[in-house]
Coordinates of C-alpha atoms (C1' of nucleotides) in Angstrom, one line a residue:
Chain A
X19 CA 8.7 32.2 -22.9
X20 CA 8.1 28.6 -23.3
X21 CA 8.2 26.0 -20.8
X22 CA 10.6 24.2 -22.2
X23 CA 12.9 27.3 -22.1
X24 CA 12.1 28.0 -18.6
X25 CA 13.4 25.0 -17.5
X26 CA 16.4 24.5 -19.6
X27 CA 19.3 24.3 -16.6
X28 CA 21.7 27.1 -17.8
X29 CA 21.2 29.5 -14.9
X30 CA 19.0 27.9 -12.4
X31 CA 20.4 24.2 -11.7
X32 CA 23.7 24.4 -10.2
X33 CA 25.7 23.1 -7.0
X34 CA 24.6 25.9 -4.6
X35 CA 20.8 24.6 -4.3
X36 CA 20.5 21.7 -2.4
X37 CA 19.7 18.5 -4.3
X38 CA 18.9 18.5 -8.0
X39 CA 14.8 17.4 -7.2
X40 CA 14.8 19.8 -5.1
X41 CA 15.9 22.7 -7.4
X42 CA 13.1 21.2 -10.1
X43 CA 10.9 21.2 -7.8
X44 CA 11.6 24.6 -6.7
X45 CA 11.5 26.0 -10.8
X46 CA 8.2 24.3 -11.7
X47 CA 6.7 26.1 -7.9
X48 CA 8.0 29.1 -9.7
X49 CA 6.6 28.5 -13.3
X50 CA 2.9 27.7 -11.8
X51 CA 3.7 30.6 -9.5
X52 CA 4.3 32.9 -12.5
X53 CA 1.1 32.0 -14.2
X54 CA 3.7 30.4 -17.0
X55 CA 2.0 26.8 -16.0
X56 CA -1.5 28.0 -15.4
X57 CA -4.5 25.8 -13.5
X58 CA -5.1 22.9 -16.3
X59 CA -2.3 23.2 -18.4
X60 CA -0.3 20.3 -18.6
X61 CA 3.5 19.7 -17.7
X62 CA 5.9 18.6 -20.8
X63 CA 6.2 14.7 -20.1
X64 CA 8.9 13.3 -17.4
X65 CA 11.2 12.2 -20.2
X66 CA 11.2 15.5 -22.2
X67 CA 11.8 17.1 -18.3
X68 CA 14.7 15.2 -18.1
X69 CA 15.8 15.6 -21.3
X70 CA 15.7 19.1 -21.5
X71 CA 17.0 19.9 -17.8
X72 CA 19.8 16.7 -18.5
X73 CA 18.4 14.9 -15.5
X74 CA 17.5 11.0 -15.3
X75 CA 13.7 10.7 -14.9
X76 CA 13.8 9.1 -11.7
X77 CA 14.9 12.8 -10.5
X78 CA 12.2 14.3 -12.4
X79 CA 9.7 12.0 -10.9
X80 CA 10.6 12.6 -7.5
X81 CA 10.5 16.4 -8.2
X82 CA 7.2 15.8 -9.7
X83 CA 6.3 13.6 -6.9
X84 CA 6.6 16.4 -4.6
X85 CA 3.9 19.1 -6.5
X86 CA 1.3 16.2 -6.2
X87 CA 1.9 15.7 -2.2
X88 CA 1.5 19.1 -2.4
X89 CA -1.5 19.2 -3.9
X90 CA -0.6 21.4 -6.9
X91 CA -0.1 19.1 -9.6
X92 CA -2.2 15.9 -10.4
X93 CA -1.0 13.2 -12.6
X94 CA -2.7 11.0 -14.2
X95 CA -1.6 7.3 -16.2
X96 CA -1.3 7.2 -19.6
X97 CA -2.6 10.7 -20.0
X98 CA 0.1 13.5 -18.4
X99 CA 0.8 15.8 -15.3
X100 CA -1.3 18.4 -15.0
X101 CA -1.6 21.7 -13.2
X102 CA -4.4 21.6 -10.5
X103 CA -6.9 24.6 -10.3
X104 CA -6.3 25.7 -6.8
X105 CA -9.1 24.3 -4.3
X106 CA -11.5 27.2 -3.0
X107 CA -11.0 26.3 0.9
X108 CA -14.5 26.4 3.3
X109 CA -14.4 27.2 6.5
X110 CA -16.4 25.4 8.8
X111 CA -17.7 26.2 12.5
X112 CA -16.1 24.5 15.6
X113 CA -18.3 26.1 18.0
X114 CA -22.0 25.7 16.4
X115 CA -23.3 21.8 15.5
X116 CA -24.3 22.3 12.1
X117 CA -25.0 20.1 9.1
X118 CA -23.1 19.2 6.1
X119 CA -25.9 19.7 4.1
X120 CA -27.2 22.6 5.7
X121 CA -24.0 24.4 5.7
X122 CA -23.0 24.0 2.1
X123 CA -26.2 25.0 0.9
X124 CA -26.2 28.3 3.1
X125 CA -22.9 28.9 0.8
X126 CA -25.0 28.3 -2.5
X127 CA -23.0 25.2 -3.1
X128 CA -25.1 21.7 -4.1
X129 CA -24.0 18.6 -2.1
X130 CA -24.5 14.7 -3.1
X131 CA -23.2 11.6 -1.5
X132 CA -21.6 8.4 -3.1
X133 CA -23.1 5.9 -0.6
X134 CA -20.7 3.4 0.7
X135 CA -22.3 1.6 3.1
X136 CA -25.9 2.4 4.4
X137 CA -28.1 -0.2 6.4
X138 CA -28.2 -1.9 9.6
X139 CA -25.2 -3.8 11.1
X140 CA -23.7 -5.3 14.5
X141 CA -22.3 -2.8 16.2
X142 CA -18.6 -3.0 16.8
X143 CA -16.7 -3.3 20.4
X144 CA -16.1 0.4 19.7
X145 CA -19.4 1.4 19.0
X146 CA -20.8 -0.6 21.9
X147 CA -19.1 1.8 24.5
X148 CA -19.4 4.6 22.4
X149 CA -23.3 4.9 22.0
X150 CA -23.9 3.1 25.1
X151 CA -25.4 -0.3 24.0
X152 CA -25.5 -3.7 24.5
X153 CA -23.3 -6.5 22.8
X154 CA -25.3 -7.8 20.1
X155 CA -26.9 -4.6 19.7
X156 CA -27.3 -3.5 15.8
X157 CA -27.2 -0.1 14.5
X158 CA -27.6 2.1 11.8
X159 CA -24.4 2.7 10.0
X160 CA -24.0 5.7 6.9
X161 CA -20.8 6.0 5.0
X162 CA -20.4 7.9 2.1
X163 CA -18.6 10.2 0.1
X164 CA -19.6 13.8 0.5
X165 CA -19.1 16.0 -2.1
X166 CA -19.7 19.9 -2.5
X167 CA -19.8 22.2 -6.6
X168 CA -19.4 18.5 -8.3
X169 CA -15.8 17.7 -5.5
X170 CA -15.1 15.0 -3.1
X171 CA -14.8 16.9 0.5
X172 CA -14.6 14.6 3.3
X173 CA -15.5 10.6 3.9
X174 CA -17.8 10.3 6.8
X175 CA -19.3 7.4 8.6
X176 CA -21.3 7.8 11.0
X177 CA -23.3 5.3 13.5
X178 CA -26.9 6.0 15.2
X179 CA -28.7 3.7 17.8
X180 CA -31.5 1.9 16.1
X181 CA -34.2 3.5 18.2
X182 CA -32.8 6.9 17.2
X183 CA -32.6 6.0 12.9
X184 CA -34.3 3.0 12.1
X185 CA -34.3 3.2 9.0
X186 CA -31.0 4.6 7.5
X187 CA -32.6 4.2 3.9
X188 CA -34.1 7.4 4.6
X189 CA -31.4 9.3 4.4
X190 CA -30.8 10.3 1.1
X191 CA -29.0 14.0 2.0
X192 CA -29.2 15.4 5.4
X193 CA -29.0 13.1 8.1
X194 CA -29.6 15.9 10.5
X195 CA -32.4 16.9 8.6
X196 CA -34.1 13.0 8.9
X197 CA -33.2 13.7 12.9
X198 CA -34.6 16.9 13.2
X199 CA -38.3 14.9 11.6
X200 CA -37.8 11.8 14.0
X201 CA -37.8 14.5 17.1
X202 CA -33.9 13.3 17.8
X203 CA -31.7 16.2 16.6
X204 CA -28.7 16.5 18.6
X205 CA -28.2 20.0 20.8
X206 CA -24.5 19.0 21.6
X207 CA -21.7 17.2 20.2
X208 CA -17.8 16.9 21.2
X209 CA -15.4 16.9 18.3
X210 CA -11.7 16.0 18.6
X211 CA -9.6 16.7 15.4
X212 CA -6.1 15.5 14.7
X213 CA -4.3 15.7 11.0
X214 CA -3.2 12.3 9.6
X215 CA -1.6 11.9 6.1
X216 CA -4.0 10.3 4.4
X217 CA -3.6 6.2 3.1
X218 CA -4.2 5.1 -0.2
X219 CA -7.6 4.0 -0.3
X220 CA -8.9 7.1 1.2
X221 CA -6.7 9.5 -1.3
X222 CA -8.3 7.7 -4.0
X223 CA -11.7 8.6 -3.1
X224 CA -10.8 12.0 -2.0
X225 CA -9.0 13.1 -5.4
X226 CA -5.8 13.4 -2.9
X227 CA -2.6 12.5 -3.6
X228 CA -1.7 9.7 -1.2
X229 CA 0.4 11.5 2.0
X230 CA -1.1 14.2 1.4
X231 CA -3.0 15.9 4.8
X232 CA -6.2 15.4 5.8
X233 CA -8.4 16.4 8.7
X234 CA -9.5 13.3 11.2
X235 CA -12.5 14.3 13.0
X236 CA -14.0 11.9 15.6
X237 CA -17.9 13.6 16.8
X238 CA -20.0 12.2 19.4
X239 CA -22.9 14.0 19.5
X240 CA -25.8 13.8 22.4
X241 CA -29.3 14.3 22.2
X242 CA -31.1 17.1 25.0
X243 CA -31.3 14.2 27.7
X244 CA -27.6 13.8 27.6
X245 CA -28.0 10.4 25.5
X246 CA -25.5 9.6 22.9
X247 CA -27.2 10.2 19.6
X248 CA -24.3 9.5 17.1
X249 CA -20.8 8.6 16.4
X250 CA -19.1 9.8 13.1
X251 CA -15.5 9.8 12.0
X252 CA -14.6 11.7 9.2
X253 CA -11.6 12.5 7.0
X254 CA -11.7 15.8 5.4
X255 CA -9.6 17.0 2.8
X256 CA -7.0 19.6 4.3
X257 CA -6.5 21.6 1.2
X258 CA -9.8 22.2 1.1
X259 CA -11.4 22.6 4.5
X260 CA -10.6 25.3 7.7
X261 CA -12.4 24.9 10.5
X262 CA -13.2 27.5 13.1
X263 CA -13.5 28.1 16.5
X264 CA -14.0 30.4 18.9
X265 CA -11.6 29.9 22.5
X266 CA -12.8 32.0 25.8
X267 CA -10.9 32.2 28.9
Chain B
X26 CA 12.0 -15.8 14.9
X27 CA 14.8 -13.4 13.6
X28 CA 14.3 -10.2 11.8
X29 CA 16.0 -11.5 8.8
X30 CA 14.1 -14.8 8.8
X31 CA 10.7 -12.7 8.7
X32 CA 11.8 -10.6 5.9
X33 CA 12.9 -13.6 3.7
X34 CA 10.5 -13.2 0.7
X35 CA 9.1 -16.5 0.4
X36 CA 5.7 -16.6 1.9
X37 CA 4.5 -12.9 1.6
X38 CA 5.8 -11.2 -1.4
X39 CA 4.0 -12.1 -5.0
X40 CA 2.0 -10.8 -7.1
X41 CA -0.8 -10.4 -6.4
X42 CA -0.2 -8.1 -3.1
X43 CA 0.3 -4.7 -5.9
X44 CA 3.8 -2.9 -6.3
X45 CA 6.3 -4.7 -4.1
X46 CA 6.9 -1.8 -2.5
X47 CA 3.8 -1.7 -1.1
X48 CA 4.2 -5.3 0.1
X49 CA 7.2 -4.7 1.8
X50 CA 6.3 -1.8 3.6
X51 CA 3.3 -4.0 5.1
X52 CA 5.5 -6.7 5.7
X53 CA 7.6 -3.8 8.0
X54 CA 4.4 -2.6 9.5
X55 CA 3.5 -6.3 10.5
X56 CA 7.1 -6.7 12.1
X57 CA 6.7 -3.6 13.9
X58 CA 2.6 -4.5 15.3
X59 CA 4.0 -7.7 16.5
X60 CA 6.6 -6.4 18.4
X61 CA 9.4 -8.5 16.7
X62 CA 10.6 -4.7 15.9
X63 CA 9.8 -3.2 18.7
X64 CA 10.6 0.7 19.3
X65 CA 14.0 2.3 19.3
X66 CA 15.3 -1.0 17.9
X67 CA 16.9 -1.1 14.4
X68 CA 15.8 -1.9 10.5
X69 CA 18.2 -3.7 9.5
X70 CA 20.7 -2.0 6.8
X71 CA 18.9 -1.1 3.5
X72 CA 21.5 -2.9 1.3
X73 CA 20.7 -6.2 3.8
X74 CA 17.1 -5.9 3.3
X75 CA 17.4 -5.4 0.0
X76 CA 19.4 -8.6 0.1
X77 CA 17.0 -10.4 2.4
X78 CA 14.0 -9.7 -0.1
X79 CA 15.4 -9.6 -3.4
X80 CA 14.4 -6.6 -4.3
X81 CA 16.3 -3.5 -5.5
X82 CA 17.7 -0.7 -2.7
X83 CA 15.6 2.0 -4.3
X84 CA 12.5 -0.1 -3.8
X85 CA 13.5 -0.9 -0.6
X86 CA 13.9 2.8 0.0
X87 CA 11.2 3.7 -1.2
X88 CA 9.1 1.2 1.6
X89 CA 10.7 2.7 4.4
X90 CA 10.4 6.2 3.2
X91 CA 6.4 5.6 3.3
X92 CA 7.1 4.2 6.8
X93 CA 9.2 7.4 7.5
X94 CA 6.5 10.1 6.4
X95 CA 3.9 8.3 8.2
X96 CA 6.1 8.9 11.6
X97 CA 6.9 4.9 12.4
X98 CA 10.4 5.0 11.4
X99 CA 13.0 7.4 11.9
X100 CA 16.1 7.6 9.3
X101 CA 19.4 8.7 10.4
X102 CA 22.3 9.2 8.0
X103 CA 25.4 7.6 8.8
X104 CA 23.7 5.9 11.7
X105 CA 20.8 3.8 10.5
X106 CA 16.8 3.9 10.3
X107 CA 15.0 2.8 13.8
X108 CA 11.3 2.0 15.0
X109 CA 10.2 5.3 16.5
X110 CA 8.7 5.2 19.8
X111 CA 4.9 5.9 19.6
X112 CA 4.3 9.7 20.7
X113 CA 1.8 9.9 23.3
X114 CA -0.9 12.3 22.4
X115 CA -1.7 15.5 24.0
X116 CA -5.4 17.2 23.9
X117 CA -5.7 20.6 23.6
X118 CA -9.6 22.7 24.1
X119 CA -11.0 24.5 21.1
X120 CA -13.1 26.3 23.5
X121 CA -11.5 27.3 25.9
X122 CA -8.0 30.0 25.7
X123 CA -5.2 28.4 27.6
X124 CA -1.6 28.9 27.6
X125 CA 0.3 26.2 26.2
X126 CA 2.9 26.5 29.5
X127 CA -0.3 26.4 31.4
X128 CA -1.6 23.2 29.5
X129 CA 1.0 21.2 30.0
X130 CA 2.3 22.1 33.4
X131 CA -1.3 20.4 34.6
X132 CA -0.4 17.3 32.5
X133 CA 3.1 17.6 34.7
X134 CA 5.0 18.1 31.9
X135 CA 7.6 20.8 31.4
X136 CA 7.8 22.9 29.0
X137 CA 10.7 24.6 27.1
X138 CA 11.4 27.1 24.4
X139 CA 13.9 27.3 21.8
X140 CA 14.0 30.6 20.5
X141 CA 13.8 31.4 16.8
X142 CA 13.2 35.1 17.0
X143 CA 12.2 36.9 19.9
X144 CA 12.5 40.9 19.6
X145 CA 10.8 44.2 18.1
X146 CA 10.1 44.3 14.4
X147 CA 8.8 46.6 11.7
X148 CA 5.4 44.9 11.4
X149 CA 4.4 43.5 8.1
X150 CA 1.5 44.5 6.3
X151 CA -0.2 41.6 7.0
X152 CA 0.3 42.1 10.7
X153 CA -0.9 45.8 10.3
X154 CA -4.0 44.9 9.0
X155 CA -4.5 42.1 11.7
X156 CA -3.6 44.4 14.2
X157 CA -5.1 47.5 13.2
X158 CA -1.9 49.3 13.1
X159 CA -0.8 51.6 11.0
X160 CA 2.1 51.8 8.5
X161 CA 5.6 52.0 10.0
X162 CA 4.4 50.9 13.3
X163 CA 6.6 48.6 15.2
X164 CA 5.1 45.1 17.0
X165 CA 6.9 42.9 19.2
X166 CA 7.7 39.1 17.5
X167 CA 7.9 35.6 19.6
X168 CA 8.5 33.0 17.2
X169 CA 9.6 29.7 19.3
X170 CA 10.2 26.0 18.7
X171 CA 8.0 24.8 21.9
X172 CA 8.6 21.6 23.9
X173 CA 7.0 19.4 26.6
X174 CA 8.1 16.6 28.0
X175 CA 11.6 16.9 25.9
X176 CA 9.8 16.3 22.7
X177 CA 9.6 19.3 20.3
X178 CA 5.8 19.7 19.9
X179 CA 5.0 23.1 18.0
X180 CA 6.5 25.7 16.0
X181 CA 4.9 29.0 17.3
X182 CA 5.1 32.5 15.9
X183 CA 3.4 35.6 18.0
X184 CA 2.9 39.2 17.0
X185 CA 1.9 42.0 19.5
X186 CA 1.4 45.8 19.3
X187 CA 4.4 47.2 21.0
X188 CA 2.2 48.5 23.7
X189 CA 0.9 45.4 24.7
X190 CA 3.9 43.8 25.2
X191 CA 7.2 46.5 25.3
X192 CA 9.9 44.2 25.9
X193 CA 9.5 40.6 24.5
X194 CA 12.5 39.7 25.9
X195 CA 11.0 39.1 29.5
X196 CA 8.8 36.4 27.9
X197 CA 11.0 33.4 29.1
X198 CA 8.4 30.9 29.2
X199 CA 4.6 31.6 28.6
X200 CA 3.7 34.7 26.6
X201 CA 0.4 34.7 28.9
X202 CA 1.4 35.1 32.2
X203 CA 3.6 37.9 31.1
X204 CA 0.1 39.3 29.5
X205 CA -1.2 38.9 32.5
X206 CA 1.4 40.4 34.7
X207 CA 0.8 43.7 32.6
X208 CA -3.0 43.2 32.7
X209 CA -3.3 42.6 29.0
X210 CA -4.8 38.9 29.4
X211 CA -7.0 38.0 26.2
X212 CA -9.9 37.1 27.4
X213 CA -11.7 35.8 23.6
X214 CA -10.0 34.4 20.0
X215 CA -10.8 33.2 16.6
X216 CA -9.2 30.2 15.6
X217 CA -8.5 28.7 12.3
X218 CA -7.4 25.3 12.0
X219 CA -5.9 23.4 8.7
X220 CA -4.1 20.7 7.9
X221 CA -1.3 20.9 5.6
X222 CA 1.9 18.8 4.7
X223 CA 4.9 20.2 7.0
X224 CA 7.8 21.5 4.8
X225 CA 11.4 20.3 5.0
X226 CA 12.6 23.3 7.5
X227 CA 9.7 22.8 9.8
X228 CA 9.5 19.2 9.5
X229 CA 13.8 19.6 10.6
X230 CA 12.8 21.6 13.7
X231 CA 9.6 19.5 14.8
X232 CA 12.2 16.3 14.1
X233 CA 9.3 14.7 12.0
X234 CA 9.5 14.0 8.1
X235 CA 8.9 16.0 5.4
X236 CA 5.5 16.2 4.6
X237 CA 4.0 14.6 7.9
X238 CA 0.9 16.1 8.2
X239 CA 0.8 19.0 10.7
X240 CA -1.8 21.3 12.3
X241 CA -1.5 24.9 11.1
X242 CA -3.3 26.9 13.5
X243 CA -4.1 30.9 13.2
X244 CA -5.1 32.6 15.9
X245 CA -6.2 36.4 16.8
X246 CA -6.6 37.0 20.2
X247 CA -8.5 40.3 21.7
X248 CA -8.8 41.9 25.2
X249 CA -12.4 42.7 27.0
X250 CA -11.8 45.7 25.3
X251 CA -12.5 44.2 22.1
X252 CA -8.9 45.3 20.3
X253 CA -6.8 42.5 19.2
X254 CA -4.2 41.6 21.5
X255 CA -1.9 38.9 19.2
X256 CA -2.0 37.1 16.6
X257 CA -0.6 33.6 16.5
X258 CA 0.7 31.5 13.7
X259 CA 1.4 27.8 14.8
X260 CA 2.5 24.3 13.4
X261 CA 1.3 21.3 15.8
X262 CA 3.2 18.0 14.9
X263 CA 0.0 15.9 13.7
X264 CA 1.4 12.9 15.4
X265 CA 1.4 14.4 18.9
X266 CA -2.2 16.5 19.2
X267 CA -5.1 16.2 19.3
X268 CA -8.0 19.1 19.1
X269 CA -11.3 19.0 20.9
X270 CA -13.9 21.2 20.4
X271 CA -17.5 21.0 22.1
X272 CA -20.0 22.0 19.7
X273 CA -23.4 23.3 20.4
X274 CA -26.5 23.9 18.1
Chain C
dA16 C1' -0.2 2.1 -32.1
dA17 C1' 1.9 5.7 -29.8
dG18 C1' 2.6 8.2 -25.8
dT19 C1' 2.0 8.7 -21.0
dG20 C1' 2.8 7.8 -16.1
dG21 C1' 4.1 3.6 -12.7
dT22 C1' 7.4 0.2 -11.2
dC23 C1' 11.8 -1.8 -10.9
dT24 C1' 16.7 -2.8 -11.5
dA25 C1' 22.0 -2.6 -10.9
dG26 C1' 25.2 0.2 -9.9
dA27 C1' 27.7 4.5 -8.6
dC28 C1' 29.2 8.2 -5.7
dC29 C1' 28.4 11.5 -1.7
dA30 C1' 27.6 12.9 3.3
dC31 C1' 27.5 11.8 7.8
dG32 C1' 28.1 9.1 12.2
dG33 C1' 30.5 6.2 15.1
dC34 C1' 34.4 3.4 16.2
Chain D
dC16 C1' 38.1 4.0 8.6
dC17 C1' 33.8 1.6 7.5
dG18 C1' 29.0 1.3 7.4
dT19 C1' 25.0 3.9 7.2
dG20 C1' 21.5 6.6 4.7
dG21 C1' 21.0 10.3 0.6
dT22 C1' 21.3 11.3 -4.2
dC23 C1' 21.6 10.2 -9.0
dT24 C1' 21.9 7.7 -13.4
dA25 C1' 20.6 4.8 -17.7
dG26 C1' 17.7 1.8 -19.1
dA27 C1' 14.0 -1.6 -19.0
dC28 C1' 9.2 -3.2 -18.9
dC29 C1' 4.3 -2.7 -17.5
dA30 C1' -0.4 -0.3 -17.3
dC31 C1' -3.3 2.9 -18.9
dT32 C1' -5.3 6.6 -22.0
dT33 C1' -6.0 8.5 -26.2
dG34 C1' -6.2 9.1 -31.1

DNA sequence: AAGTGGTCTAGACCACGGC
DNA sequence: CCGTGGTCTAGACCACTTG
């Protein structure tokens, strides 16, 4: 069956359902569902949607609108809406302090960064009382893009004392790993997690949709004498991360 | 200055500032920073702002709708939209098992449940595998709306063996300390944590919008003796928790 | 140049809440 | 009853991608 039968109204669009984007919305769920849409294929334009289904656009776009909060259909301008291969989730450790870097590649999967900011700065108010320091103080500040298998994972910014990464240059993969050579590896880290939707800016880098959930994670993490080593907030993507973690009484 | 006077387009909304929905939904955000709407009090009506700015009703819908999904405004039809009152966050340890009764009543806050489904059930073959039951079996089923302080806060959904917990209908407030009464305390789980975009029934119950991002939470719990006690399924409004885990190398 | 999604408008009617 | 938000339409123009 074609798409363009599968969405014609006669039998599926009707009073019963709710509101008419949501009843689109509901068919094209079923028509990726079905394997009818697969992963890449792309969607028949908005205007031949709502020509065929006898809806205005505006209807069609909201239904549309939907799938890409969702995460299951990506559009893009001037080129057409598309099915989205569904993301292969990873699971990540709550209990163990592990690298990025370290932990992809113990999954086979290659990791690279798009470097957004990486040098030495002022540290903020925030950072200040965080890492224990003095106003005035500079640090080292790392924000990137980290990526996993060629896609954007999670933003990440992260802020060291001088003393402990002088010279953030060096970092060119594993932070940890630069940590580990300087002697100043971190043995224990507090994480606190909260779920945000995520803003426009961020979405864009991510490959999200904007709205669409991510994971905030805020890590200190302390060096063996109980110093503060580093502060790094991140923004994982939520269809594409799990984290887990191990309670005991 | 008066909320209409600060909408009044002069001043703020031009071109360059990107679709004027955008604009207008940072012109709102910047009224409701400063206080000048200050929670619980009222937009005014869309029509007026529409009015006010010059712009079209579905544009000025769509503004607020962004505002709405991102938990700072709260529509109600037939009554009017309103600045919502900022939630106060609540912590919760990744490392160590608590019971959410427990949790809050040390914060002071009381807890209730409204009950969704609370009674014995054929299990599903998802919960026989989990549980390591067997076809046919029966399991008990808690599945609860939960609430501190007044404020809905978590849609939770619990599956025992019969045998661990015979009569579900004695759980009147935490599932725990009737565990623990019958000397079935879980003393170890696994946790999985993800964030997803809540759905319109959920996002009804937890009184947030559709597609606020949530925390879905799985959890299997076993006894000392190693068997699995429960296992857990659980939507945390995203606006209202926070996750901390201590992580170790 | 043609086709796609992105933004925007003016106006209509419905559903619900409060007076 | 009236005022509110919720849904929906037909049509326009812009921005971008692709052949």
């Amino acid at each position: 069956m074609s798409v363009t039968d599968f969405l014609r109204p006669e039998g599926w669009l009707g009073e019963g359902g709710g509101p008419r984007y949501v009843q689109l919305r509901r068919r094209l769920e079923e028509g990726i569902a079905a394997g009818l849409l697969p992963p890449e294929s792309s969607l028949p334009p908005e205007r031949e949607i709502a020509e065929i289904t006898d809806l205005s656009r505006v209807t069609v776009r909201r239904a549309i609108q939907e799938l890409v909060r969702d995460g299951l259909v990506e559009q893009r301008q001037g080129s057409g809406s598309f099915v989205r291969d569904p993301v292969t989730r990873v699971e990540q450790s709550l209990s163990r302090l592990t690298s990025f870097t370290e932990d992809m590649a113990s999954r086979g999967m290659e990791t690279t960064s798009r470097w957004l900011e990486r040098g030495v700065f002022l540290a903020a108010p925030e950072e200040v009382a965080a890492l224990g320091l003095a106003d005035g103080d500079q640090v080292a500040r790392i924000h990137r893009l980290r990526e996993a298998g060629g896609r954007p994972m999670a933003l990440e910014r992260a802020t060291l004392p001088l003393d402990i990464l002088p010279n953030p240059i060096e970092v060119v993969t594993s932070l940890y790993a630069v940590l580990d050579r300087a002697g100043h590896r971190p043995v224990r880290a507090i994480q606190k997690i909260s779920a945000i939707n995520v803003a426009a800016p961020e979405a864009d880098l991510l490959g999200v949709a904007e709205g669409a959930a991510g994971l905030r994670i805020e890590r200190t993490s302390f060096l063996p004498s109980g110093r503060v080593a580093e502060l790094t907030r991140s923004l994982y993507r939520g269809d594409a991360y799990d984290f887990v973690a191990e309670l005991r009484l």
